mmCIF file of C-alpha atoms in Angstrom:
data_model
loop_
_atom_site.group_PDB
_atom_site.id
_atom_site.type_symbol
_atom_site.label_atom_id
_atom_site.label_comp_id
_atom_site.label_asym_id
_atom_site.label_seq_id
_atom_site.Cartn_x
_atom_site.Cartn_y
_atom_site.Cartn_z
ATOM 1 C CA MET A 1 -0.630 -0.078 0.508
ATOM 2 C CA THR A 2 3.217 2.531 0.893
ATOM 3 C CA VAL A 3 5.291 1.340 -2.466
ATOM 4 C CA GLY A 4 1.574 1.860 -4.313
ATOM 5 C CA VAL A 5 0.891 5.611 -3.146
ATOM 6 C CA LEU A 6 4.281 6.824 -2.721
ATOM 7 C CA LEU A 7 4.530 5.540 -6.625
ATOM 8 C CA VAL A 8 1.329 8.134 -7.763
ATOM 9 C CA ALA A 9 2.658 10.485 -6.406
ATOM 10 C CA LEU A 10 6.001 10.462 -8.131
ATOM 11 C CA VAL A 11 3.577 10.134 -10.969
ATOM 12 C CA LEU A 12 1.812 13.586 -10.190
ATOM 13 C CA ALA A 13 4.645 15.198 -9.242
ATOM 14 C CA ALA A 14 6.000 14.240 -12.901
ATOM 15 C CA ALA A 15 2.764 15.650 -14.426
ATOM 16 C CA ILE A 16 3.220 18.945 -12.255
ATOM 17 C CA TYR A 17 6.906 20.150 -13.557
ATOM 18 C CA ILE A 18 7.629 17.833 -16.882
ATOM 19 C CA VAL A 19 4.505 17.332 -18.673
ATOM 20 C CA PRO A 20 3.061 20.817 -19.275
ATOM 21 C CA GLY A 21 6.847 22.183 -20.574
ATOM 22 C CA LEU A 22 7.104 19.386 -23.316
ATOM 23 C CA PRO A 23 7.083 20.860 -26.665
ATOM 24 C CA GLY A 24 3.461 20.239 -29.060
ATOM 25 C CA VAL A 25 1.371 19.354 -25.040
ATOM 26 C CA PRO A 26 -1.474 22.428 -25.260
ATOM 27 C CA ARG A 27 -1.367 24.321 -22.200
ATOM 28 C CA SER A 28 -4.138 25.337 -20.023
ATOM 29 C CA PRO A 29 -5.279 29.204 -19.275
ATOM 30 C CA ALA A 30 -2.598 29.364 -16.538
ATOM 31 C CA GLU A 31 0.111 28.140 -17.911
ATOM 32 C CA LEU A 32 -0.493 30.687 -20.474
ATOM 33 C CA LYS A 33 -1.064 33.672 -18.867
ATOM 34 C CA PHE A 34 2.131 32.713 -17.141
ATOM 35 C CA ALA A 35 3.376 32.645 -20.586
ATOM 36 C CA VAL A 36 2.176 35.411 -20.608
ATOM 37 C CA ILE A 37 4.428 37.262 -18.139
ATOM 38 C CA ALA A 38 7.098 35.708 -18.644
ATOM 39 C CA GLU A 39 7.278 37.307 -22.365
ATOM 40 C CA VAL A 40 5.530 40.931 -21.351
ATOM 41 C CA GLY A 41 6.804 41.666 -17.517
ATOM 42 C CA GLY A 42 4.358 40.941 -14.256
ATOM 43 C CA PRO A 43 0.898 42.593 -13.792
ATOM 44 C CA LEU A 44 -0.288 45.459 -11.926
ATOM 45 C CA VAL A 45 -1.712 44.288 -9.266
ATOM 46 C CA CYS A 46 -4.452 45.551 -6.977
ATOM 47 C CA THR A 47 -5.384 43.430 -3.606
ATOM 48 C CA GLY A 48 -5.740 45.013 0.278
ATOM 49 C CA TRP A 49 -3.961 42.568 1.711
ATOM 50 C CA GLY A 50 -1.037 43.866 3.876
ATOM 51 C CA LEU A 51 -3.526 45.744 6.005
ATOM 52 C CA PRO A 52 -4.222 44.751 9.190
ATOM 53 C CA ASN A 53 -7.646 42.962 7.898
ATOM 54 C CA PRO A 54 -7.959 39.357 7.797
ATOM 55 C CA ALA A 55 -10.833 39.765 5.354
ATOM 56 C CA PHE A 56 -7.614 40.303 2.653
ATOM 57 C CA SER A 57 -5.090 36.920 4.283
ATOM 58 C CA PRO A 58 -3.874 34.793 1.229
ATOM 59 C CA TYR A 59 -4.710 32.170 3.466
ATOM 60 C CA SER A 60 -8.849 32.380 3.393
ATOM 61 C CA GLU A 61 -7.916 32.813 -0.182
ATOM 62 C CA TYR A 62 -6.770 29.317 -0.734
ATOM 63 C CA PRO A 63 -8.963 26.932 -0.471
ATOM 64 C CA ARG A 64 -10.197 28.812 -3.399
ATOM 65 C CA ILE A 65 -7.138 28.987 -5.038
ATOM 66 C CA VAL A 66 -6.837 25.387 -4.173
ATOM 67 C CA SER A 67 -10.246 23.995 -5.634
ATOM 68 C CA ASN A 68 -9.121 25.252 -9.910
ATOM 69 C CA LEU A 69 -6.864 22.293 -9.695
ATOM 70 C CA PRO A 70 -5.536 23.478 -12.774
ATOM 71 C CA THR A 71 -4.463 26.581 -11.568
ATOM 72 C CA TYR A 72 -2.992 25.561 -8.473
ATOM 73 C CA LEU A 73 -1.049 22.704 -10.178
ATOM 74 C CA ALA A 74 0.742 24.806 -12.323
ATOM 75 C CA ILE A 75 1.770 27.506 -9.762
ATOM 76 C CA LEU A 76 3.179 24.583 -7.796
ATOM 77 C CA ARG A 77 4.969 23.422 -11.135
ATOM 78 C CA HIS A 78 6.034 27.435 -11.447
ATOM 79 C CA THR A 79 6.889 27.769 -7.993
ATOM 80 C CA LYS A 80 8.939 24.618 -7.227
ATOM 81 C CA LEU A 81 6.597 23.275 -4.963
ATOM 82 C CA PRO A 82 5.778 19.951 -3.732
ATOM 83 C CA PRO A 83 2.204 18.552 -4.175
ATOM 84 C CA GLY A 84 0.773 18.014 -0.656
ATOM 85 C CA PRO A 85 0.619 20.258 2.860
ATOM 86 C CA LEU A 86 1.964 23.225 2.317
ATOM 87 C CA THR A 87 3.722 26.252 5.233
ATOM 88 C CA ASP A 88 1.926 28.977 5.589
ATOM 89 C CA ASP A 89 4.905 30.933 4.291
ATOM 90 C CA GLN A 90 4.385 28.441 0.853
ATOM 91 C CA ILE A 91 0.812 29.682 0.985
ATOM 92 C CA VAL A 92 1.882 33.561 0.920
ATOM 93 C CA THR A 93 3.837 32.373 -1.776
ATOM 94 C CA VAL A 94 0.493 30.629 -3.420
ATOM 95 C CA TYR A 95 -1.449 33.460 -3.090
ATOM 96 C CA ARG A 96 0.799 35.861 -4.532
ATOM 97 C CA VAL A 97 1.440 34.429 -8.179
ATOM 98 C CA TRP A 98 -2.609 33.506 -8.141
ATOM 99 C CA LEU A 99 -3.396 37.282 -7.825
ATOM 100 C CA ASN A 100 -0.851 37.464 -10.854
ATOM 101 C CA LEU A 101 -2.970 35.145 -13.162
ATOM 102 C CA GLU A 102 -6.138 37.244 -11.903
ATOM 103 C CA ALA A 103 -4.707 40.318 -12.878
ATOM 104 C CA VAL A 104 -3.851 38.538 -16.654
ATOM 105 C CA GLN A 105 -7.129 38.401 -18.817
ATOM 106 C CA LEU A 106 -7.385 36.173 -21.931
ATOM 107 C CA ASN A 107 -9.844 36.445 -24.511
ATOM 108 C CA TRP A 108 -10.424 32.859 -26.522
ATOM 109 C CA ARG A 109 -10.658 33.361 -30.591
ATOM 110 C CA GLY A 110 -11.016 30.144 -31.986
ATOM 111 C CA ALA A 111 -6.771 29.023 -32.431
ATOM 112 C CA TYR A 112 -5.797 32.103 -30.232
ATOM 113 C CA TYR A 113 -5.813 34.144 -26.917
ATOM 114 C CA ASP A 114 -6.086 37.451 -27.123
ATOM 115 C CA PHE A 115 -4.116 38.910 -23.428
ATOM 116 C CA ARG A 116 -4.719 42.027 -22.183
ATOM 117 C CA GLU A 117 -2.238 43.248 -18.785
ATOM 118 C CA PHE A 118 -1.796 46.341 -17.302
ATOM 119 C CA PRO A 119 2.480 46.729 -16.239
ATOM 120 C CA GLY A 120 3.401 47.195 -13.184
ATOM 121 C CA PRO A 121 4.609 47.249 -10.495
ATOM 122 C CA GLY A 122 4.061 50.861 -10.006
ATOM 123 C CA ALA A 123 2.371 52.928 -8.209
ATOM 124 C CA SER A 124 -1.104 52.204 -7.274
ATOM 125 C CA SER A 125 -2.174 55.379 -8.240
ATOM 126 C CA ALA A 126 -1.083 55.966 -11.711
ATOM 127 C CA LEU A 127 -2.837 55.177 -15.144
ATOM 128 C CA VAL A 128 -1.128 53.291 -17.244
ATOM 129 C CA ASN A 129 -1.885 52.129 -20.732
ATOM 130 C CA ASP A 130 -2.480 48.276 -21.064
ATOM 131 C CA THR A 131 -0.697 46.034 -22.909
ATOM 132 C CA VAL A 132 -2.853 43.327 -25.614
ATOM 133 C CA GLY A 133 -1.227 40.797 -27.584
ATOM 134 C CA LYS A 134 -2.257 36.964 -28.546
ATOM 135 C CA VAL A 135 -1.198 33.905 -27.471
ATOM 136 C CA ASP A 136 -1.536 30.486 -28.825
ATOM 137 C CA LEU A 137 -2.166 27.142 -27.261
ATOM 138 C CA PHE A 138 1.581 26.430 -26.979
ATOM 139 C CA GLY A 139 1.928 29.335 -24.876
ATOM 140 C CA ARG A 140 4.572 31.956 -27.544
ATOM 141 C CA VAL A 141 3.646 34.673 -27.428
ATOM 142 C CA TYR A 142 3.467 37.971 -30.221
ATOM 143 C CA ASP A 143 1.623 40.590 -31.532
ATOM 144 C CA VAL A 144 2.524 42.209 -28.359
ATOM 145 C CA HIS A 145 2.198 46.431 -28.134
ATOM 146 C CA GLU A 146 0.650 49.339 -26.177
ATOM 147 C CA GLY A 147 -3.550 48.875 -25.939
ATOM 148 C CA PRO A 148 -5.624 52.461 -25.689
ATOM 149 C CA GLU A 149 -7.395 51.548 -22.534
ATOM 150 C CA MET A 150 -5.800 53.532 -19.834
ATOM 151 C CA SER A 151 -6.236 51.926 -16.357
ATOM 152 C CA ALA A 152 -5.100 51.529 -12.376
ATOM 153 C CA CYS A 153 -5.711 50.558 -8.515
ATOM 154 C CA PRO A 154 -8.971 51.505 -7.365
ATOM 155 C CA ILE A 155 -8.879 54.060 -5.056
ATOM 156 C CA CYS A 156 -12.350 55.572 -4.608
ATOM 157 C CA LEU A 157 -16.033 54.748 -4.433
ATOM 158 C CA PRO A 158 -17.796 52.150 -6.708
ATOM 159 C CA GLY A 159 -20.319 54.055 -8.427
ATOM 160 C CA VAL A 160 -23.909 52.614 -6.437
ATOM 161 C CA SER A 161 -22.360 54.283 -3.586
ATOM 162 C CA ARG A 162 -25.517 57.596 -2.139
ATOM 163 C CA VAL A 163 -23.611 60.505 -1.113
ATOM 164 C CA ALA A 164 -25.134 62.959 0.694
ATOM 165 C CA THR A 165 -26.844 65.907 -0.539
ATOM 166 C CA PRO A 166 -29.795 68.678 -0.140
ATOM 167 C CA ASP A 167 -31.447 67.049 -2.486
ATOM 168 C CA GLY A 168 -31.271 63.425 -1.244
ATOM 169 C CA PRO A 169 -29.537 61.056 -1.430
ATOM 170 C CA VAL A 170 -27.471 60.162 -5.283
ATOM 171 C CA PRO A 171 -25.070 57.866 -6.930
ATOM 172 C CA VAL A 172 -21.400 58.888 -6.757
ATOM 173 C CA ALA A 173 -21.821 58.015 -10.844
ATOM 174 C CA GLN A 174 -24.077 61.279 -11.206
ATOM 175 C CA ILE A 175 -22.113 63.053 -8.976
ATOM 176 C CA LYS A 176 -21.259 66.506 -11.493
ATOM 177 C CA GLU A 177 -19.122 69.325 -10.881
ATOM 178 C CA GLY A 178 -20.810 72.190 -9.368
ATOM 179 C CA MET A 179 -23.813 70.311 -7.653
ATOM 180 C CA ARG A 180 -24.015 70.260 -3.749
ATOM 181 C CA VAL A 181 -23.250 68.385 -1.496
ATOM 182 C CA TRP A 182 -23.237 67.845 2.429
ATOM 183 C CA SER A 183 -19.755 68.216 4.071
ATOM 184 C CA VAL A 184 -18.478 69.016 7.233
ATOM 185 C CA ASP A 185 -16.553 72.229 8.581
ATOM 186 C CA GLY A 186 -13.340 72.115 10.769
ATOM 187 C CA GLN A 187 -15.412 71.949 13.893
ATOM 188 C CA GLY A 188 -17.550 68.873 12.271
ATOM 189 C CA ARG A 189 -20.569 71.702 11.538
ATOM 190 C CA ARG A 190 -22.697 70.007 8.222
ATOM 191 C CA LEU A 191 -23.023 72.435 5.898
ATOM 192 C CA ALA A 192 -23.532 72.664 2.423
ATOM 193 C CA ALA A 193 -20.788 72.593 0.222
ATOM 194 C CA VAL A 194 -19.934 72.650 -4.065
ATOM 195 C CA VAL A 195 -18.426 70.107 -6.212
ATOM 196 C CA ILE A 196 -15.428 72.048 -7.098
ATOM 197 C CA GLN A 197 -13.990 68.700 -9.207
ATOM 198 C CA THR A 198 -15.006 65.098 -9.643
ATOM 199 C CA VAL A 199 -12.859 61.508 -10.998
ATOM 200 C CA VAL A 200 -13.574 58.449 -12.745
ATOM 201 C CA ARG A 201 -11.226 55.280 -12.899
ATOM 202 C CA ASN A 202 -11.640 52.283 -14.939
ATOM 203 C CA ASP A 203 -9.898 50.059 -12.537
ATOM 204 C CA ALA A 204 -7.129 46.635 -13.573
ATOM 205 C CA PRO A 205 -8.615 43.352 -13.393
ATOM 206 C CA GLY A 206 -8.369 41.548 -10.635
ATOM 207 C CA SER A 207 -8.751 45.200 -8.342
ATOM 208 C CA ARG A 208 -10.553 44.339 -5.181
ATOM 209 C CA LEU A 209 -12.790 46.609 -2.740
ATOM 210 C CA VAL A 210 -14.017 46.423 1.097
ATOM 211 C CA ARG A 211 -17.681 45.721 2.335
ATOM 212 C CA ILE A 212 -18.270 47.313 5.413
ATOM 213 C CA VAL A 213 -20.987 46.569 7.402
ATOM 214 C CA LEU A 214 -21.963 48.263 10.831
ATOM 215 C CA VAL A 215 -24.279 46.715 13.279
ATOM 216 C CA ASP A 216 -27.130 50.113 12.551
ATOM 217 C CA GLY A 217 -27.475 48.800 9.021
ATOM 218 C CA ARG A 218 -24.942 50.977 7.150
ATOM 219 C CA GLU A 219 -22.912 49.709 4.350
ATOM 220 C CA LEU A 220 -20.377 50.988 2.468
ATOM 221 C CA THR A 221 -18.143 49.838 -0.722
ATOM 222 C CA ALA A 222 -14.910 50.780 -1.463
ATOM 223 C CA SER A 223 -11.384 50.669 -1.994
ATOM 224 C CA PRO A 224 -9.576 49.908 0.952
ATOM 225 C CA PRO A 225 -7.132 52.544 0.582
ATOM 226 C CA HIS A 226 -9.993 55.173 1.445
ATOM 227 C CA ARG A 227 -10.191 57.186 4.266
ATOM 228 C CA LEU A 228 -12.283 58.095 7.234
ATOM 229 C CA ALA A 229 -12.933 61.572 8.271
ATOM 230 C CA ASP A 230 -10.750 61.016 11.027
ATOM 231 C CA GLY A 231 -8.046 59.032 8.862
ATOM 232 C CA ARG A 232 -8.357 55.635 9.060
ATOM 233 C CA ALA A 233 -7.948 53.971 5.664
ATOM 234 C CA LEU A 234 -11.314 51.353 5.396
ATOM 235 C CA GLY A 235 -9.019 48.424 4.199
ATOM 236 C CA SER A 236 -7.047 48.281 8.097
ATOM 237 C CA LEU A 237 -10.672 48.519 9.470
ATOM 238 C CA ARG A 238 -12.078 45.086 11.609
ATOM 239 C CA PRO A 239 -15.303 43.612 13.472
ATOM 240 C CA GLY A 240 -15.400 45.614 16.624
ATOM 241 C CA ASP A 241 -14.347 49.319 15.733
ATOM 242 C CA GLN A 242 -16.031 51.693 15.979
ATOM 243 C CA ILE A 243 -17.631 54.663 13.127
ATOM 244 C CA ASP A 244 -19.754 57.358 14.527
ATOM 245 C CA GLY A 245 -20.020 55.913 17.039
ATOM 246 C CA ALA A 246 -21.610 52.011 15.589
ATOM 247 C CA ARG A 247 -19.727 48.865 16.050
ATOM 248 C CA VAL A 248 -18.339 47.154 13.221
ATOM 249 C CA LEU A 249 -19.957 44.140 12.452
ATOM 250 C CA ARG A 250 -18.289 42.403 9.463
ATOM 251 C CA VAL A 251 -15.463 43.382 6.577
ATOM 252 C CA ASP A 252 -15.603 41.623 3.787
ATOM 253 C CA ALA A 253 -13.471 41.650 0.534
ATOM 254 C CA VAL A 254 -15.711 42.078 -2.490
ATOM 255 C CA SER A 255 -14.800 41.411 -5.999
ATOM 256 C CA ASP A 256 -15.152 45.800 -8.221
ATOM 257 C CA SER A 257 -17.715 43.721 -10.259
ATOM 258 C CA GLY A 258 -17.996 47.704 -12.081
ATOM 259 C CA GLY A 259 -14.285 47.904 -13.034
ATOM 260 C CA ARG A 260 -14.783 51.798 -12.562
ATOM 261 C CA THR A 261 -14.458 53.829 -9.052
ATOM 262 C CA TYR A 262 -15.222 57.298 -8.791
ATOM 263 C CA ASP A 263 -14.203 60.559 -6.333
ATOM 264 C CA LEU A 264 -15.198 63.499 -5.555
ATOM 265 C CA LEU A 265 -14.432 66.974 -4.749
ATOM 266 C CA PRO A 266 -16.892 69.055 -2.639
ATOM 267 C CA SER A 267 -15.355 73.279 -1.943
ATOM 268 C CA GLY A 268 -14.667 74.367 2.188
ATOM 269 C CA GLU A 269 -12.319 73.725 4.528
ATOM 270 C CA THR A 270 -11.727 69.447 5.053
ATOM 271 C CA GLY A 271 -13.560 68.634 1.828
ATOM 272 C CA GLU A 272 -15.627 66.358 3.268
ATOM 273 C CA TYR A 273 -18.587 64.489 1.835
ATOM 274 C CA TRP A 274 -20.990 61.143 3.063
ATOM 275 C CA ALA A 275 -20.873 58.399 1.473
ATOM 276 C CA ASP A 276 -23.813 55.641 2.635
ATOM 277 C CA GLY A 277 -24.454 57.192 5.355
ATOM 278 C CA ILE A 278 -20.315 57.535 6.382
ATOM 279 C CA LEU A 279 -17.973 60.664 7.205
ATOM 280 C CA LEU A 280 -15.526 59.930 4.700
ATOM 281 C CA GLN A 281 -11.876 62.243 3.155
ATOM 282 C CA SER A 282 -11.489 62.407 -0.742
ATOM 283 C CA THR A 283 -9.198 61.168 -2.391
ATOM 284 C CA LEU A 284 -8.771 64.488 -4.509
ATOM 285 C CA HIS A 285 -7.643 66.784 -1.701
#
């Protein structure tokens, strides 16, 4: 029995490290993404991981990574990790590589894939043009050139977030320069301010947002670096923390399904505004 298990393990190890790289063997989408990264460089990766928040922990994502077996085995092969139980440090390595793969988009064209990637690393707030090209089933990358789209990591709000105005809540995607919104002065007193700047950006593939749920029912979804009025980054919050006298009930990492984020700058000394009932700083201040 022991010898049989050992033989199976050896066969599996050989399949992981040898078969995907043999000439003439079509490669999995994950292997093709590795080929793209090897040719054009690493992608821009957007994640809240690294902030003191377990919602972005590599260990919470690890079961989902393992569930996609072809991708998981490709990661093990490229990182030369064993096909067995991993240490915490090895799980972090798998997670970092997986984030890179998630940031490369493939679009099947019948005989090859179009690929799209935003180059990185770089300043998360800096807009960059995408890199596009083609990759065939055997990992040959060609027709590589700069694409027309520009993107960056999200630092703002999804378009459905509702901003408090004297005329009632308005989705941030509909806020325009010259509109009035509620803000506060240096003493924390509410006042009507005029929007003097707005911004909308395309977010890089694989971007993650954070959803904060308070015990009083308020919920806010935004990018992890976005700050509350008191200066705390949303991605640094944990259950039990206090916001405006209400306890944080839950902090979740969520996908950036809209692909765009928005922000605004009200007039006045603070540049603060309410989104979904929570007072925020503007990233444009």
